[in-house]
Coordinates of C-alpha atoms and ligand atoms in Angstrom, one line a residue:
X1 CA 87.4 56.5 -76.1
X2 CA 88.7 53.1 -76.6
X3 CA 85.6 50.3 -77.7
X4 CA 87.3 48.1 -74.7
X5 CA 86.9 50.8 -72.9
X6 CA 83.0 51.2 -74.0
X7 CA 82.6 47.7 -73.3
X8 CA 83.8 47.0 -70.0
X9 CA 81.9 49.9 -68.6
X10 CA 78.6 48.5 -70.2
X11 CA 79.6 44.8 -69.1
X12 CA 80.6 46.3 -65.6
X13 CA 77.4 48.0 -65.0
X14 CA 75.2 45.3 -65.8
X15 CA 77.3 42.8 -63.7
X16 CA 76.7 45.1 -60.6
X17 CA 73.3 45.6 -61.1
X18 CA 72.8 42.1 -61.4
X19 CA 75.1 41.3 -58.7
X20 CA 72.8 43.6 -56.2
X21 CA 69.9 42.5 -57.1
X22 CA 70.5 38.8 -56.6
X23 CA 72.3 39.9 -53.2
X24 CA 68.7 41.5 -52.4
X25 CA 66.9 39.0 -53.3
X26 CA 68.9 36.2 -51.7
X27 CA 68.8 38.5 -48.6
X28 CA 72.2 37.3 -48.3
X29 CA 73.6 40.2 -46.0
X30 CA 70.4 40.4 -44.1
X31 CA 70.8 36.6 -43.0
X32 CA 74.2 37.4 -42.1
X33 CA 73.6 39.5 -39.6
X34 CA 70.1 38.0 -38.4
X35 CA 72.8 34.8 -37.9
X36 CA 75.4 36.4 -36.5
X37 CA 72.5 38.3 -33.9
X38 CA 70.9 34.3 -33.4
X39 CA 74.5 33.1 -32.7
X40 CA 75.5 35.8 -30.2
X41 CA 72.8 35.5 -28.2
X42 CA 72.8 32.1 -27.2
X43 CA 73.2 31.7 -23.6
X44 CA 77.1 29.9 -23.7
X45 CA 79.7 30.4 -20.8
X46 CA 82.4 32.9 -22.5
X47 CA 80.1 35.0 -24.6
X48 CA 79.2 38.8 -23.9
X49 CA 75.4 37.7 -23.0
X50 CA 76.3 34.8 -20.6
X51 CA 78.7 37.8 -18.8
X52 CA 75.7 40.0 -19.0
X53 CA 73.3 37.2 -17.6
X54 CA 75.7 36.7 -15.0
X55 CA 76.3 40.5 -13.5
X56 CA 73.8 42.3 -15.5
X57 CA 75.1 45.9 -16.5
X58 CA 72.0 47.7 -16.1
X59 CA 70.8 49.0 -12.4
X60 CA 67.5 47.3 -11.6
X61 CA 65.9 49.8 -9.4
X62 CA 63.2 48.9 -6.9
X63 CA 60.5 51.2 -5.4
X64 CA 58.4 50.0 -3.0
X65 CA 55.3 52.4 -2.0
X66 CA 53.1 51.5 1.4
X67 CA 49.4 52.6 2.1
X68 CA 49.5 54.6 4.9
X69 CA 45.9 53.5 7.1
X70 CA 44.6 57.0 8.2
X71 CA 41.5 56.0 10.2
X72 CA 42.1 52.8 11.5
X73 CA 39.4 53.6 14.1
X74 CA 36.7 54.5 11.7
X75 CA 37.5 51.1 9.7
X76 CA 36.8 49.3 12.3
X77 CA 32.8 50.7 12.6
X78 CA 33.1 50.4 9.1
X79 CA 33.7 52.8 7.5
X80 CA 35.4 53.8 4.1
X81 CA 39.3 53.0 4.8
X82 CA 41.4 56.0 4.0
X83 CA 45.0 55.7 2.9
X84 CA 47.8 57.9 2.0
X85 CA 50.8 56.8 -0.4
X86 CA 54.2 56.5 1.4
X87 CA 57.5 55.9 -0.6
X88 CA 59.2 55.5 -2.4
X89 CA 61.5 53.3 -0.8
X90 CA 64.3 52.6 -3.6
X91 CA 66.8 49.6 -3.3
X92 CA 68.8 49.2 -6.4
X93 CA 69.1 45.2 -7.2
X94 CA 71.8 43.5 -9.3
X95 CA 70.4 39.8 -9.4
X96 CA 66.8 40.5 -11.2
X97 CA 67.9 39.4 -14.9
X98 CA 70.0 36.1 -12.8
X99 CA 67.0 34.7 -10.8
X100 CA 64.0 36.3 -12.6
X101 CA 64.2 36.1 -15.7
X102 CA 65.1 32.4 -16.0
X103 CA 61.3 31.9 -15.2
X104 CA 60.4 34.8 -17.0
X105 CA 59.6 34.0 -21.1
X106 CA 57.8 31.7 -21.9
X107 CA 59.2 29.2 -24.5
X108 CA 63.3 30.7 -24.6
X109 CA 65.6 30.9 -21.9
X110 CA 67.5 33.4 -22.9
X111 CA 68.0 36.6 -20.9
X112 CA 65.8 38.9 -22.8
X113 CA 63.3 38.3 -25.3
X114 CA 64.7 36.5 -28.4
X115 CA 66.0 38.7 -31.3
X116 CA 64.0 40.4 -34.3
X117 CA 61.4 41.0 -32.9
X118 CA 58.0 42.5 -35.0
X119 CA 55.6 44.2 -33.8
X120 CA 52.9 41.9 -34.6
X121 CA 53.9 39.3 -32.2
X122 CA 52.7 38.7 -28.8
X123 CA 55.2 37.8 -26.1
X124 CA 55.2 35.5 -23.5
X125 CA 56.3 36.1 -20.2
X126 CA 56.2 34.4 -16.7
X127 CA 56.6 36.8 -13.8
X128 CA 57.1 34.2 -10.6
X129 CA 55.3 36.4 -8.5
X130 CA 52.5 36.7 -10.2
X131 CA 52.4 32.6 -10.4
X132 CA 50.6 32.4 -14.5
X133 CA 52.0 33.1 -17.4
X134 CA 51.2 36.7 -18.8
X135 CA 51.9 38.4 -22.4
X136 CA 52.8 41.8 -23.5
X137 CA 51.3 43.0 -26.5
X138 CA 52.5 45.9 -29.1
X139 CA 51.7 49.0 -28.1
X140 CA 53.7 52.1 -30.3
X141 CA 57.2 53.0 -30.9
X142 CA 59.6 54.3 -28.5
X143 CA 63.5 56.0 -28.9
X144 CA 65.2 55.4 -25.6
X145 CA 68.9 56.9 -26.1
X146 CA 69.0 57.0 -29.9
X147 CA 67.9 53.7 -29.9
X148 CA 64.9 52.4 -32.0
X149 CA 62.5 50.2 -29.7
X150 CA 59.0 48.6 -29.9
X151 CA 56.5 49.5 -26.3
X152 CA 55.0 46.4 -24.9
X153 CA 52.2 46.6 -22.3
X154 CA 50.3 44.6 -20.3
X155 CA 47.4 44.3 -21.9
X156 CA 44.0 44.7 -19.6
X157 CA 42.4 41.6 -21.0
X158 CA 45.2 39.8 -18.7
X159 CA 43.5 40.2 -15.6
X160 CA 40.1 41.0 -16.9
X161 CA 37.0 39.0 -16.2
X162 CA 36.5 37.0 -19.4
X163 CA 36.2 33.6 -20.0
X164 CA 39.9 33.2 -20.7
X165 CA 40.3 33.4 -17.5
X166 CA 37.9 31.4 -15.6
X167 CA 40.6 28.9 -14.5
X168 CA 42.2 31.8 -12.4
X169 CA 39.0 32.7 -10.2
X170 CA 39.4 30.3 -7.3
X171 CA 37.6 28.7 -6.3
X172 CA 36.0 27.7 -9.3
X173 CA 33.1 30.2 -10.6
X174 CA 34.6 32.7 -7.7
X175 CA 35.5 35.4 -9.9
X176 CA 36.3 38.5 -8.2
X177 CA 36.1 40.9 -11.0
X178 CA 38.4 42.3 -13.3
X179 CA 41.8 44.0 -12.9
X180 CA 42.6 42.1 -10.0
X181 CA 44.3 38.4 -9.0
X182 CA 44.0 35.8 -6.2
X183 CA 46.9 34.3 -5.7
X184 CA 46.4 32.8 -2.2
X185 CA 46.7 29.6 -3.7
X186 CA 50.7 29.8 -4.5
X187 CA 51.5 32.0 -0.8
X188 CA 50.8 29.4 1.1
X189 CA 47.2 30.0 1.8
X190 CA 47.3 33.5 2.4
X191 CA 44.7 35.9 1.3
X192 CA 47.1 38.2 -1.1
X193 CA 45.1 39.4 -4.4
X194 CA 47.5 41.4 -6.8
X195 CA 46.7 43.9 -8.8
X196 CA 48.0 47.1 -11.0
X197 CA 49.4 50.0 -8.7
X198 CA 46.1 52.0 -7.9
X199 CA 43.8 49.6 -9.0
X200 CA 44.3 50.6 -12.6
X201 CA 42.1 49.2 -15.3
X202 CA 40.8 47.2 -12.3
X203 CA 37.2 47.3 -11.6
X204 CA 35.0 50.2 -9.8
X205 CA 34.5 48.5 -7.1
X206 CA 37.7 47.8 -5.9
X207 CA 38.5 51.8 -6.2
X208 CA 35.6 52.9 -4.5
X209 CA 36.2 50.8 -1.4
X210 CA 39.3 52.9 -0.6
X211 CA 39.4 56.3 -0.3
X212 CA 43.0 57.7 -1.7
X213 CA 43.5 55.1 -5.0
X214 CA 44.6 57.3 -7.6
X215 CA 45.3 55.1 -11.0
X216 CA 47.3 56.7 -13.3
X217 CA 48.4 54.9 -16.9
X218 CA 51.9 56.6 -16.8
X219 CA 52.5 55.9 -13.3
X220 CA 50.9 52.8 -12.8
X221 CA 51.0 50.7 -15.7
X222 CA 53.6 47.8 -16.3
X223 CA 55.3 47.6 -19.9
X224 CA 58.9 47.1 -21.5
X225 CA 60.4 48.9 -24.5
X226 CA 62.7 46.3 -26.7
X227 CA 65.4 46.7 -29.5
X228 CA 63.2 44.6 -31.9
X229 CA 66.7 43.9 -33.8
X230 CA 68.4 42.4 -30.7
X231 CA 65.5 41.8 -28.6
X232 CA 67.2 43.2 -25.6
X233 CA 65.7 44.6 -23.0
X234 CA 66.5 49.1 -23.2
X235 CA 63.7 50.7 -20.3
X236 CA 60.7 48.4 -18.7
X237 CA 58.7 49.2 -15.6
X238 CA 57.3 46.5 -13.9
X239 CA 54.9 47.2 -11.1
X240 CA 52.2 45.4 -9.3
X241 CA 50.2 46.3 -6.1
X242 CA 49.8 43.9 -3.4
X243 CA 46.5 43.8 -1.5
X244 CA 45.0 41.3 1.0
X245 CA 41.4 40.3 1.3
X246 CA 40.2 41.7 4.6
X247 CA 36.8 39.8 5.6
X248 CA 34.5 40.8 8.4
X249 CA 34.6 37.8 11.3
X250 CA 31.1 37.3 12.9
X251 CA 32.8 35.2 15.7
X252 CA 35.8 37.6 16.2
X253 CA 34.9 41.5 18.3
X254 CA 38.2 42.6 17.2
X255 CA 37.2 43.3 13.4
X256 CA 34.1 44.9 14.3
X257 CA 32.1 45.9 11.5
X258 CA 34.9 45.9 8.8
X259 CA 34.3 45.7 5.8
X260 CA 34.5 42.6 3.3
X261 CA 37.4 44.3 0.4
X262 CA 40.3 43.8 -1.3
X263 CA 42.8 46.0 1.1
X264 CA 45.9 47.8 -0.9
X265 CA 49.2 47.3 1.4
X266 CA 51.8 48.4 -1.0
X267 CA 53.2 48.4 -4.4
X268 CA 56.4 48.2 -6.3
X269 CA 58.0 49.9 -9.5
X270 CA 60.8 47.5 -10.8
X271 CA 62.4 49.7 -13.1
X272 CA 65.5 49.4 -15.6
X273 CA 66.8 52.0 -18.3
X274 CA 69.7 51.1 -20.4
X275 CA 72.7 53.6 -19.5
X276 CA 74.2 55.7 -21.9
X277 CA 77.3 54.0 -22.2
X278 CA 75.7 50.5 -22.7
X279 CA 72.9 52.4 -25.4
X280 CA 76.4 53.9 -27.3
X281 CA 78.1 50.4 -27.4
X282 CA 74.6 48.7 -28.8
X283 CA 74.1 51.7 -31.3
X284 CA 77.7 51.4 -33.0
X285 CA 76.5 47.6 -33.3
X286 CA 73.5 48.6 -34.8
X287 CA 75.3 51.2 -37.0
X288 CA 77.9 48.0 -38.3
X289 CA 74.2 46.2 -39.2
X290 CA 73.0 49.1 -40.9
X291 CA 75.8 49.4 -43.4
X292 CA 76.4 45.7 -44.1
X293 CA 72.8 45.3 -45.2
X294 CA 73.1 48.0 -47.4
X295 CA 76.3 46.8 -49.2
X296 CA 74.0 45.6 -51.9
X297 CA 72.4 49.2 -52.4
X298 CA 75.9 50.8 -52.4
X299 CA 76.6 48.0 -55.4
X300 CA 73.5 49.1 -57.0
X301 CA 73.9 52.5 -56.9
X302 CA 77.7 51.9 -58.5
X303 CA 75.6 49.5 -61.1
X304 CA 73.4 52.9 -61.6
X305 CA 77.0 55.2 -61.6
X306 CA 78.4 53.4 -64.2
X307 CA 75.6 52.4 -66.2
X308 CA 74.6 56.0 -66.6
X309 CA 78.6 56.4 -68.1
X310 CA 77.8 53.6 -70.3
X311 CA 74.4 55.5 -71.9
X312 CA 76.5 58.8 -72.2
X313 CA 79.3 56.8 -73.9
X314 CA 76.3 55.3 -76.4
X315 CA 75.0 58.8 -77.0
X316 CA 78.3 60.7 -77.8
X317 CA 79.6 57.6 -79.7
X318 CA 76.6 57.8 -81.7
X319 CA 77.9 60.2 -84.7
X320 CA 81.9 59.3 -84.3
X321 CA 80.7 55.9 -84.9
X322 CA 79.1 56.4 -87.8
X323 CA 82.3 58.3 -89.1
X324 CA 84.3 55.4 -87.6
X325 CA 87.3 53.9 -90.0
X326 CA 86.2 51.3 -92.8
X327 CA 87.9 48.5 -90.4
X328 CA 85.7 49.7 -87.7
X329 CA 82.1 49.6 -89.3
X330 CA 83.1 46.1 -90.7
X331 CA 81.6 43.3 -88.8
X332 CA 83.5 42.1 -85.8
X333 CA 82.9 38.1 -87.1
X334 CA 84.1 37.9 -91.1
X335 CA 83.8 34.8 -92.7
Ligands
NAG1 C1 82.4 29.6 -17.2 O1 83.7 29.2 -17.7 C2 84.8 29.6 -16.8 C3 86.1 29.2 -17.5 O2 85.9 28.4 -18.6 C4 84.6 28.9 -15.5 O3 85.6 29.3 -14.6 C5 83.3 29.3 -14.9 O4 83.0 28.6 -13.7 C6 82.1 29.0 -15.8 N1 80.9 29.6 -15.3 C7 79.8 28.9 -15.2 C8 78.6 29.6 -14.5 O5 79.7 27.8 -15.6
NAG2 C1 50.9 57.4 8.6 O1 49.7 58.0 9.1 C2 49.8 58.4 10.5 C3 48.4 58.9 11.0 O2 47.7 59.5 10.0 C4 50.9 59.5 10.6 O3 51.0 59.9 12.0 C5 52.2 58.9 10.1 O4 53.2 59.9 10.2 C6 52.0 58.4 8.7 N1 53.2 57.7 8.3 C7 54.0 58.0 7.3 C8 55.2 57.2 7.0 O5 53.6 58.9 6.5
NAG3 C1 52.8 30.0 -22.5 O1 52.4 29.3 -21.4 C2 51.0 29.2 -21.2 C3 50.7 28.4 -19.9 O2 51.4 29.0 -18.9 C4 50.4 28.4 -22.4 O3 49.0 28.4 -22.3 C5 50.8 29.1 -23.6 O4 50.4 28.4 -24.7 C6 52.3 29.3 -23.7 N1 52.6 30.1 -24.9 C7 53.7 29.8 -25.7 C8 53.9 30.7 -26.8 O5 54.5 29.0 -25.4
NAG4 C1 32.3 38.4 -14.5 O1 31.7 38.1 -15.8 C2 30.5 37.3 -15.7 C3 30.1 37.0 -17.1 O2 30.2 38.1 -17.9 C4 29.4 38.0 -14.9 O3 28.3 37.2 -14.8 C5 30.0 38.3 -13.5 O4 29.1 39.0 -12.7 C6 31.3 39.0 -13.5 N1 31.9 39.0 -12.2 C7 32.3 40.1 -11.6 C8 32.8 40.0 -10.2 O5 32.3 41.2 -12.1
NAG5 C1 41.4 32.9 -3.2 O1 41.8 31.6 -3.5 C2 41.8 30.7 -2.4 C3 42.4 29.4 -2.8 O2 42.6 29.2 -4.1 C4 40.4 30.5 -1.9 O3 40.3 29.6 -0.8 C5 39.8 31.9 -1.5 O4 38.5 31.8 -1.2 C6 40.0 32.9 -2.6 N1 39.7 34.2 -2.1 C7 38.7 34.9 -2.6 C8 38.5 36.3 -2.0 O5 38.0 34.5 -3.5
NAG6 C1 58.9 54.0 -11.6 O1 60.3 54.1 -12.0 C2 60.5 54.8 -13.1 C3 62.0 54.7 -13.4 O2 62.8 55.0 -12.3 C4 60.1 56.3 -12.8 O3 60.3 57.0 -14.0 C5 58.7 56.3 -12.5 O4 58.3 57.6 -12.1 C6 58.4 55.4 -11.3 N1 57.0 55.3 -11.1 C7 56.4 55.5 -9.9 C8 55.0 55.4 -9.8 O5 57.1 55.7 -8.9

């Protein structure tokens, strides 16, 4: 074994090893790609998000589900109002990303919510129909298609009855209870109070008035599953019941002896789940991620390959270099 030889493998190791660790440390690869992700998903006429924001890929399903009045008679003399679930009624929408989501986050206006995402963040979002500004908060880990994603609920504190939010009980100090929302005051007047499907998480009250409300977490809650790398958007589930407030009339015959409540109409699941097609395009993406930040591990572990060379070099040169020629075991520098 030439002593060159010896020496560049030693020299070679050490320069990889370094080289990877300064690569980690400088994250250098890792802000590549978190650039690259920031730089791609700006919003700009010609890129593959602006084509997606205008004709979004993914179906946008709609079910709409009506409370069937059973006794309508009995109401009337007051009694408990029975109902029966109807539905669904499915339409499939193309334009919800386009006109809804525009309003939706709070602080971006992107499409989706904004890449790397952790789980420790709370996200803004502004539903128009709801008329206030919600957030999602972390709620576990998810794999929709192969796909890593972080689970975002609806938290219950949103529409619970805490101090937070006193400015939403209209009018002021006329807070109706928790799990439930006037928004008569952005319909034009009319008495519409939303709340979860069911009256989930909602108070008692509201579920003992009707006979037939069934809340159920799976079924009823709202919540969104997220690629926390690209932030888009891979299965969400947004639904909301709409209820009016029904108020017995002295001066009027025709509502009898009805009772004052917060009446269920009908709800709606707005659903989306990323295709397969679309999850297959995202995951060799992904993949192409994956292996660029590693590059520096793959150095590494060459650093490591040839570093081990180097110490098996050391150990067998040990005795022939001892037994090296007289030119050899002379110093390298003579004077
Ligand atoms: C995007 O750009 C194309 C060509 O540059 C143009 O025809 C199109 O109208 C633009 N779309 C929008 C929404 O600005
Ligand atoms: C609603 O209830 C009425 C009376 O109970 C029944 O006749 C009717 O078929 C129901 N409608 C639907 C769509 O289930
Ligand atoms: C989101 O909007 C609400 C008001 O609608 C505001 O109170 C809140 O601070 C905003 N949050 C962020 C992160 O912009
Ligand atoms: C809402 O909370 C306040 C204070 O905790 C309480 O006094 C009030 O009775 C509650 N209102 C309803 C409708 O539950
Ligand atoms: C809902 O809000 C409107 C206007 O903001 C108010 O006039 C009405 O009394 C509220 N309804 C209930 C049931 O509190
Ligand atoms: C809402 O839609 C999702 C996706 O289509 C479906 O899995 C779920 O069962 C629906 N929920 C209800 C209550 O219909």
């Amino acid at each position: 074994m030439g002593r060159c030889c010896f020496y560049t493998v030693g020299t070679l190791s050490l320069l990889l090893l370094v080289t990877s660790v300064t690569l980690l440390v400088a994250r250098v690869f890792q802000k590549a790609v978190e650039q690259t992700i920031q730089k791609n998903i700006v919003l700009k006429n010609g890129t593959e998000t602006f084509d997606y924001w205008e004709t979004p890929p993914l179906p946008v399903y709609t079910q709409f589900y009506f409370f069937n009045v059973t006794n309508p008679e009995e109401i009337l003399k007051g009694e408990t109002p029975h109902v029966t679930e109807v539905g669904p009624y499915t339409y499939r929408s193309l334009d919800w990303w386009g006109t809804e989501s525009c309003n939706m986050i709070n602080g971006t206006d992107g499409d989706s919510f904004h890449p790397l995402i952790t789980k420790d963040e709370i996200l803004y979002v502004f539903p128009s129909d709801f008329c206030r500004s919600v957030y999602i908060t972390f709620s576990g880990f998810e794999n929709i298609q192969g796909l890593p994603a972080l689970k975002y609920k609806l938290p219950a504190e949103i529409l619970a009855n805490t101090s937070e939010n006193a400015g939403f009980c209209l009018p002021e100090g006329n807070c109706l209870g928790s799990g439930v929302l006037n928004v008569s005051i952005c319909k034009n007047g009319a008495p519409i109070i939303l709340s979860a499907p069911h009256f989930y998480q909602a108070d008692e009250k509201f579920l003992s008035a009707i006979a037939g409300m069934h809340p159920n977490k799976d079924h009823h809650e709202t919540f969104v599953d997220i690629n926390p790398l690209t932030g888009i958007i891979l299965r969400a589930a947004k639904r909301f019941q709409i209820n009016v407030y029904v108020r017995k009339l002295d001066e009027f015959v025709e509502t009898g002896n009805i009772q004052t409540l917060v009446f269920p109409v009908m709800y709606l699941n707005e659903s989306v789940l990323i295709d397969k097609e679309t999850a297959d395009r995202l995951k060799a993406a992904l993949n192409t991620t994956v292996i660029v930040t590693n590059i520096p591990y793959i150095i590494m572990a060459l650093g490591v390959f040839f570093g081990l060379i180097f110490i098996g070099l050391v150990c067998r040169g040990q005795g022939s270099m001892d037994e090296g020629t007289p030119d050899e075991r002379a110093p390298l520098i003579r004077t």
